[in-house]
mmCIF file of N, CA and C in Angstrom:
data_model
loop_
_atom_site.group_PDB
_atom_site.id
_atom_site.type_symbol
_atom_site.label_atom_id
_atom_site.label_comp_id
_atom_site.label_asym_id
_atom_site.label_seq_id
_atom_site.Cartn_x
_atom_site.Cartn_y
_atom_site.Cartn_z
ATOM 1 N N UNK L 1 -78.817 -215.987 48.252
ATOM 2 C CA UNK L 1 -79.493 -216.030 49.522
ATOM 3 C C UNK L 1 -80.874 -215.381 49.422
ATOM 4 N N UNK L 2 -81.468 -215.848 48.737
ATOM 5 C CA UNK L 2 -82.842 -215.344 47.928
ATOM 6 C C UNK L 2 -83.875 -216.292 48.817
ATOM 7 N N UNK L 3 -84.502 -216.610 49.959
ATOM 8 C CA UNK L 3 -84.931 -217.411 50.371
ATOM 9 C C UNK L 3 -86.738 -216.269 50.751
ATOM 10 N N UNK L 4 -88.038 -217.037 50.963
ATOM 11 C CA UNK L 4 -89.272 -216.530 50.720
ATOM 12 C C UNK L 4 -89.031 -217.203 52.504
ATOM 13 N N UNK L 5 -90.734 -216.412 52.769
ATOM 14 C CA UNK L 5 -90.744 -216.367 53.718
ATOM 15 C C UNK L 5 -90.188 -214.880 54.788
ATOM 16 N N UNK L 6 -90.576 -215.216 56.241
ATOM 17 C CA UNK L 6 -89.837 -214.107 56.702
ATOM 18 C C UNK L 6 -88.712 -214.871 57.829
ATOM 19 N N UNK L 7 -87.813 -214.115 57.659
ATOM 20 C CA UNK L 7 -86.288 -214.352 58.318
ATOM 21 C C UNK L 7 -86.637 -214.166 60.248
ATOM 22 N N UNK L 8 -86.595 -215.303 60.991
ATOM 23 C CA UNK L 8 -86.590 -215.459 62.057
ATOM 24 C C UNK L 8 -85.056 -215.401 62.510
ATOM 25 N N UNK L 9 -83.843 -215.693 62.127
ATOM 26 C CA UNK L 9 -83.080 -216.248 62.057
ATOM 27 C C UNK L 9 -81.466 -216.132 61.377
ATOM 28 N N UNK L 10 -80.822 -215.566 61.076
ATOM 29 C CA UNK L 10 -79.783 -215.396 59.555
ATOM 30 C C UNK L 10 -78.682 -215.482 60.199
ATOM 31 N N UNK L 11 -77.662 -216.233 60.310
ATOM 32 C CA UNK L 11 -76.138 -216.374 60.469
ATOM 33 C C UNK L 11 -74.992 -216.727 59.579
ATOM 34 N N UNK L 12 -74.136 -216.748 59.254
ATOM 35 C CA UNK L 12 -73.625 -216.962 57.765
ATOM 36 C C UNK L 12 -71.955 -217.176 58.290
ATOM 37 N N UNK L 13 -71.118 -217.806 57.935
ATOM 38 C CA UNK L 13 -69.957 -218.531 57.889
ATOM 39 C C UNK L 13 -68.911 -218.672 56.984
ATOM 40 N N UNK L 14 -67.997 -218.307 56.276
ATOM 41 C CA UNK L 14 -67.661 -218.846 55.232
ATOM 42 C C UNK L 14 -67.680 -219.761 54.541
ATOM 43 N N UNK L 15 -68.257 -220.588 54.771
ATOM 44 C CA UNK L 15 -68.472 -221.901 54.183
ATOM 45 C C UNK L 15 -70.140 -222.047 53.992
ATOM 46 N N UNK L 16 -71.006 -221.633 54.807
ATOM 47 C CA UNK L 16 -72.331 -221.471 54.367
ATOM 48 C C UNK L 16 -73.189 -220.733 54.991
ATOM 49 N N UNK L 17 -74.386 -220.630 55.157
ATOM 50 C CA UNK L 17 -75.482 -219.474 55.663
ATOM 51 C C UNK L 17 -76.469 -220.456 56.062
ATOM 52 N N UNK L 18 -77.360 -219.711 57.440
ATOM 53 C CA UNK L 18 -78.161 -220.426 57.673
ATOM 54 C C UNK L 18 -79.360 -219.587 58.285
ATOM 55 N N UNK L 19 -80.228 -220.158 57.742
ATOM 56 C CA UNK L 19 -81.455 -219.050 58.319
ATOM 57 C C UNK L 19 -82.475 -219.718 58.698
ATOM 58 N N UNK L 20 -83.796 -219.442 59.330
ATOM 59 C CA UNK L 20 -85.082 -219.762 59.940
ATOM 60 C C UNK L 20 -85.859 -219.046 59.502
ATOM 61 N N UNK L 21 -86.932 -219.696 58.352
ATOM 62 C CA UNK L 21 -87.918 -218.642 58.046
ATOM 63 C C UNK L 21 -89.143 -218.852 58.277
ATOM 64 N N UNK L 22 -90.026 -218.402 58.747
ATOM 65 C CA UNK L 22 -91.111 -218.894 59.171
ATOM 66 C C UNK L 22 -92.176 -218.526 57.386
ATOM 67 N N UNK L 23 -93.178 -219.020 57.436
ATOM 68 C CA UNK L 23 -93.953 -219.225 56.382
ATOM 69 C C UNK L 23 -95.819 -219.513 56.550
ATOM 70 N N UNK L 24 -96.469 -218.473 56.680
ATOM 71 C CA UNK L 24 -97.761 -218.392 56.738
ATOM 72 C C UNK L 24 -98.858 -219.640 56.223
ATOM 73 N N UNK L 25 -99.688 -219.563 56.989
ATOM 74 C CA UNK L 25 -100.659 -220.591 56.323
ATOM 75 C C UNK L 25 -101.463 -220.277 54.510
ATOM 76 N N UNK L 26 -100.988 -221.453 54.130
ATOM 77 C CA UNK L 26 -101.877 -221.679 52.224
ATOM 78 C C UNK L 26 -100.960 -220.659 51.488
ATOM 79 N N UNK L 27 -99.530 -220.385 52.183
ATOM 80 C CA UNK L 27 -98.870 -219.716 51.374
ATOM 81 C C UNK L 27 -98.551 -220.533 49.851
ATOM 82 N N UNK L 28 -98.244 -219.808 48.729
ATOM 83 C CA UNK L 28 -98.238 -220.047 47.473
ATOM 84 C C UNK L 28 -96.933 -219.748 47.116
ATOM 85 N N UNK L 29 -96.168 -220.285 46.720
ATOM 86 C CA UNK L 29 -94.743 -219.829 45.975
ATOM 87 C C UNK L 29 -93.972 -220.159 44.595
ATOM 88 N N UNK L 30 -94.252 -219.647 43.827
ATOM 89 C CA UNK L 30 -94.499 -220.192 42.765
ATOM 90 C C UNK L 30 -92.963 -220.622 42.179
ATOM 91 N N UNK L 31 -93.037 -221.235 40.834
ATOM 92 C CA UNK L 31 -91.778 -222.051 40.653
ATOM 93 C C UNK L 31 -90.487 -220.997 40.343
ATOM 94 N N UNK L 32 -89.518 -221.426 41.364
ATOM 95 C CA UNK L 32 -88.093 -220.856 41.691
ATOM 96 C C UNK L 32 -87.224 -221.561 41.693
ATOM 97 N N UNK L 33 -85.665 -221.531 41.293
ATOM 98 C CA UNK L 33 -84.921 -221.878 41.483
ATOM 99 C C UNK L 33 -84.018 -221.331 42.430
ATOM 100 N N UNK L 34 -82.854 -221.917 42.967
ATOM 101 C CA UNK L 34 -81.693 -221.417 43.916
ATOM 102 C C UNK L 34 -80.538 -221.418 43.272
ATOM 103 N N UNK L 35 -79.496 -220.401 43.501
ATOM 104 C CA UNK L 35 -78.376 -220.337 42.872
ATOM 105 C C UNK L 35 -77.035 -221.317 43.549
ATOM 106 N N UNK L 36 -77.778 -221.481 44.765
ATOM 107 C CA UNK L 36 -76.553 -222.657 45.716
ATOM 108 C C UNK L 36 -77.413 -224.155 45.867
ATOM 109 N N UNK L 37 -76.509 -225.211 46.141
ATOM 110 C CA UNK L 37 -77.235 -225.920 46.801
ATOM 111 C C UNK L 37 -77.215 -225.632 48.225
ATOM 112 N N UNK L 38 -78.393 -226.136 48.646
ATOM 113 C CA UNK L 38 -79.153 -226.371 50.087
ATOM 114 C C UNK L 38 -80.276 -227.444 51.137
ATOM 115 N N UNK L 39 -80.166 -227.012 52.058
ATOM 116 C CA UNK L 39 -80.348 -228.128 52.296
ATOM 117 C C UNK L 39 -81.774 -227.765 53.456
ATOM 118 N N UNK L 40 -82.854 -227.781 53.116
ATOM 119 C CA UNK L 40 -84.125 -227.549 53.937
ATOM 120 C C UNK L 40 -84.761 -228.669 54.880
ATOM 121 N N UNK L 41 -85.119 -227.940 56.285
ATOM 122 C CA UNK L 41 -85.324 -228.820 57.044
ATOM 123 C C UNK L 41 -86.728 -228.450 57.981
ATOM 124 N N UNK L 42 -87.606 -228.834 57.699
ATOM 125 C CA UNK L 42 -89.080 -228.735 58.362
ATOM 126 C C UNK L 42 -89.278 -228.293 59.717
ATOM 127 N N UNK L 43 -89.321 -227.800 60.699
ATOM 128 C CA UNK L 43 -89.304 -227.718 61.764
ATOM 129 C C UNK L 43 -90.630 -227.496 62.780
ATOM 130 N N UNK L 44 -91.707 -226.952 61.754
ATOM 131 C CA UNK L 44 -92.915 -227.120 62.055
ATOM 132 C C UNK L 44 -94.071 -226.934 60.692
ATOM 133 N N UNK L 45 -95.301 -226.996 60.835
ATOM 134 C CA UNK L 45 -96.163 -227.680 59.772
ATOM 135 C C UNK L 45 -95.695 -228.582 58.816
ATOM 136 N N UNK L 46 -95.538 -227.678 57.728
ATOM 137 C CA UNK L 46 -94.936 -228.109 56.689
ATOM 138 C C UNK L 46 -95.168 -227.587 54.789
ATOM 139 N N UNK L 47 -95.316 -228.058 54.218
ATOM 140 C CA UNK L 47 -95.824 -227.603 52.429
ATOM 141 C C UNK L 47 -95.501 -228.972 51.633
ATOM 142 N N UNK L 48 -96.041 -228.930 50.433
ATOM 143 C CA UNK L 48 -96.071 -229.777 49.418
ATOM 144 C C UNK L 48 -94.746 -228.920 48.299
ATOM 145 N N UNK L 49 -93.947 -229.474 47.739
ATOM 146 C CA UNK L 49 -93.228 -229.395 46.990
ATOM 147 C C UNK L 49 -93.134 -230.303 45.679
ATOM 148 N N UNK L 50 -93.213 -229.590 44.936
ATOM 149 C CA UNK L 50 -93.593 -229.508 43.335
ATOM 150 C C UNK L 50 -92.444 -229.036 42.193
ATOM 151 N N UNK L 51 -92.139 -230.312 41.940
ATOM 152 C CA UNK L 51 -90.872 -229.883 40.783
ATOM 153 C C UNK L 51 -91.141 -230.921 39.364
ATOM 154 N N UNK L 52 -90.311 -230.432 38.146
ATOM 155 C CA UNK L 52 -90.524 -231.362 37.137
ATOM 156 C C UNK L 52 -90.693 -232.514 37.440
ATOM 157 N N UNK L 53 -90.135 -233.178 38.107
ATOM 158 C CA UNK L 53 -89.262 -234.419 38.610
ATOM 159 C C UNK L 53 -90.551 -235.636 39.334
ATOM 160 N N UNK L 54 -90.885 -234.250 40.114
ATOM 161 C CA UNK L 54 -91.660 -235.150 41.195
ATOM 162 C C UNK L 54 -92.350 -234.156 42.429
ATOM 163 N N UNK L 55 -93.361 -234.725 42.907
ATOM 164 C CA UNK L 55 -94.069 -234.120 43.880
ATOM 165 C C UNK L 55 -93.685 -234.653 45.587
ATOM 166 N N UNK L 56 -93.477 -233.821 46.564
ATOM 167 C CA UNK L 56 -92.945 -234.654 47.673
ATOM 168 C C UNK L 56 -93.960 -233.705 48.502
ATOM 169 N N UNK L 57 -94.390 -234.357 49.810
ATOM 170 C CA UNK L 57 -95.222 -233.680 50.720
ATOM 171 C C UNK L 57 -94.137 -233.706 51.767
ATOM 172 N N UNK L 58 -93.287 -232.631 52.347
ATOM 173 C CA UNK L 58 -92.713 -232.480 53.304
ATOM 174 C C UNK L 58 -93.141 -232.034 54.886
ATOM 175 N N UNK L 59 -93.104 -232.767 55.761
ATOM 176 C CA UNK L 59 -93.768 -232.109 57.200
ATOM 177 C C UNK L 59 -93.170 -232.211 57.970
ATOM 178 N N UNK L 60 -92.869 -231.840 59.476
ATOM 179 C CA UNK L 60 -91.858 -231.624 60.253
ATOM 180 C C UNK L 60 -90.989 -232.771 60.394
ATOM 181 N N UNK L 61 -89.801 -232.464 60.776
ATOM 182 C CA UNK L 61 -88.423 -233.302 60.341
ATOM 183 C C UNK L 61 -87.904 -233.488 59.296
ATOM 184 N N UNK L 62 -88.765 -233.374 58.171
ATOM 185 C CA UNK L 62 -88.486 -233.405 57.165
ATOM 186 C C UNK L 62 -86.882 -232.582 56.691
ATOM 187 N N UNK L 63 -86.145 -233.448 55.777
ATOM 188 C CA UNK L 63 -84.888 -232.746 55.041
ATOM 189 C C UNK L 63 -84.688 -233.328 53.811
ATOM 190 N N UNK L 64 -84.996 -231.667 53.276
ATOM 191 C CA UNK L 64 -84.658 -232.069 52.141
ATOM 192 C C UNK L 64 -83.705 -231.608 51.020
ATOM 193 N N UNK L 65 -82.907 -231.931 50.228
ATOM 194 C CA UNK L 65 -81.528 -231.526 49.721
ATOM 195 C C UNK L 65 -81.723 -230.835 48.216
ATOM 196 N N UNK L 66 -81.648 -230.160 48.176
ATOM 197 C CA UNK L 66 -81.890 -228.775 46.653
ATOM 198 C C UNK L 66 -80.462 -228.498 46.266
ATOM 199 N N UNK L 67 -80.126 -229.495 45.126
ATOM 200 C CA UNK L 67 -78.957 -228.689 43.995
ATOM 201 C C UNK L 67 -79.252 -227.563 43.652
ATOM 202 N N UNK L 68 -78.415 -226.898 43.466
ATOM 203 C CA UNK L 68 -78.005 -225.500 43.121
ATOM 204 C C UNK L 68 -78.944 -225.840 41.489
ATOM 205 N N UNK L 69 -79.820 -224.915 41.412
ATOM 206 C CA UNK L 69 -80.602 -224.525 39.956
ATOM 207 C C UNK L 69 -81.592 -225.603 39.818
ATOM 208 N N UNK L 70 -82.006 -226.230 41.065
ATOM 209 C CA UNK L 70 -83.188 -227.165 41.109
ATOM 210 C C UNK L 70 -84.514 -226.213 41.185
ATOM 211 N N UNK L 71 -85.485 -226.492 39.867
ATOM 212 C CA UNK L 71 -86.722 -225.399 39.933
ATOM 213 C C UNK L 71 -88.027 -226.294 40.480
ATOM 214 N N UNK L 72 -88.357 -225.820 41.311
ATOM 215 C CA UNK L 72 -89.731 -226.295 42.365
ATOM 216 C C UNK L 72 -90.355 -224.953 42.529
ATOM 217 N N UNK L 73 -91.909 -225.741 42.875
ATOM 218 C CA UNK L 73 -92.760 -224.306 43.776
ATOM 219 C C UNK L 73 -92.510 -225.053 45.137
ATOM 220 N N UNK L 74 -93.919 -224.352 45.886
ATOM 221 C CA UNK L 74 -93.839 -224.330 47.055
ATOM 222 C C UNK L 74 -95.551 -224.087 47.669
ATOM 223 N N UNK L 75 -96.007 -225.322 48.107
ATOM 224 C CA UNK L 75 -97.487 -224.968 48.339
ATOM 225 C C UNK L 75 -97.195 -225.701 49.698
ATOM 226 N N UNK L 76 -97.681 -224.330 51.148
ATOM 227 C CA UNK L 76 -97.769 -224.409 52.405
ATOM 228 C C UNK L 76 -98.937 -224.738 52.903
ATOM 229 N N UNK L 77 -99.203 -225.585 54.040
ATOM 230 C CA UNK L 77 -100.144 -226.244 54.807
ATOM 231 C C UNK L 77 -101.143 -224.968 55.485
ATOM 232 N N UNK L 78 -101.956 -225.680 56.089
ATOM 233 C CA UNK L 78 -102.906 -224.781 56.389
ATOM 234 C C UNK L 78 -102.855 -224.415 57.858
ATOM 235 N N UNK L 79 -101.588 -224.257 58.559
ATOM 236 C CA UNK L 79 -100.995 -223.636 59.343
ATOM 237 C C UNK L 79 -99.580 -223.352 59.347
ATOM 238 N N UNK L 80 -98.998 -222.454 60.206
ATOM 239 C CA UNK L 80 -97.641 -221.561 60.475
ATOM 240 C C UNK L 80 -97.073 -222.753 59.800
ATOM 241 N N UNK L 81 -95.915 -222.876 59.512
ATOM 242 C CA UNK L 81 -94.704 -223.486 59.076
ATOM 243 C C UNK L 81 -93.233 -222.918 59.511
ATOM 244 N N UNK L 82 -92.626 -223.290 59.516
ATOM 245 C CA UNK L 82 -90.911 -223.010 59.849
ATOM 246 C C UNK L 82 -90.227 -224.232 58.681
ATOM 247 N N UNK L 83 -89.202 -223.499 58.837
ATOM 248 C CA UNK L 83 -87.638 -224.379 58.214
ATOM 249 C C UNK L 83 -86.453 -223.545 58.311
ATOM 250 N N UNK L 84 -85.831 -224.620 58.762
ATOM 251 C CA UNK L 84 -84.594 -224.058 58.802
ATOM 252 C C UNK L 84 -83.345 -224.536 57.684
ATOM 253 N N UNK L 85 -82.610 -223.356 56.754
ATOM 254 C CA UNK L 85 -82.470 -223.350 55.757
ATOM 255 C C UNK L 85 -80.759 -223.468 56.115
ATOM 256 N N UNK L 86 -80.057 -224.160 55.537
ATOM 257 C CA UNK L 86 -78.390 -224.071 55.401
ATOM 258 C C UNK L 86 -78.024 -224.225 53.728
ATOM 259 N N UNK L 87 -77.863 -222.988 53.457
ATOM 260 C CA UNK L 87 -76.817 -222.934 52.006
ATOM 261 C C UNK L 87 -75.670 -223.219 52.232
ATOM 262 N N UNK L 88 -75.122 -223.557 51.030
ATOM 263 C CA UNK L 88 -73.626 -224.657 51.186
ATOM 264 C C UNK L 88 -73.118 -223.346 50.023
ATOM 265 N N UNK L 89 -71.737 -223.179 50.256
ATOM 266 C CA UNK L 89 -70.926 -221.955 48.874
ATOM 267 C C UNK L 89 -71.087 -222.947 47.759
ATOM 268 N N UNK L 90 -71.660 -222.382 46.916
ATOM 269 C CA UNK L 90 -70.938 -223.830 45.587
ATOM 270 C C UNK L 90 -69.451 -223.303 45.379
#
């Protein structure tokens, strides 16, 4: 439950966790992985996401699904951002 950003948000379940983090403008996050999968969901601005794989520009509504040990950065728009985050237990 290693998530960047700051925690608006944190509730947790046995079965998974869910949080709201809000995320500053031209924030930078450099390449990380997650130990669960999860499942991220845009809720306002947005960021560019950057992995081996592929580059995706995510912006509000956006969802998007992160296996457990998927390594991406994280480059935020040039205003506030939100997402709201649900980890799944592996």
């Amino acid at each position: 439950m290693n998530y960047f950003g700051r925690s608006l948000f944190e509730w947790r379940s046995d079965s998974f966790f869910v949080t709201e983090r809000a995320y500053g403008p031209r924030l930078r996050i450099a390449s990380h992985e997650h130990q669960s999968p999860y499942l991220n969901i845009v809720t306002r601005g947005g960021y560019r996401e950057i992995s081996p794989r592929a580059t995706h520009d995510c912006s509000r509504a956006t969802v998007v699904m992160h296996p457990a040990g998927a390594r991406h950065s994280d480059h935020f728009a040039d205003l506030d951002s939100r997402c709201l985050v649900v980890e799944l237990d592996a």
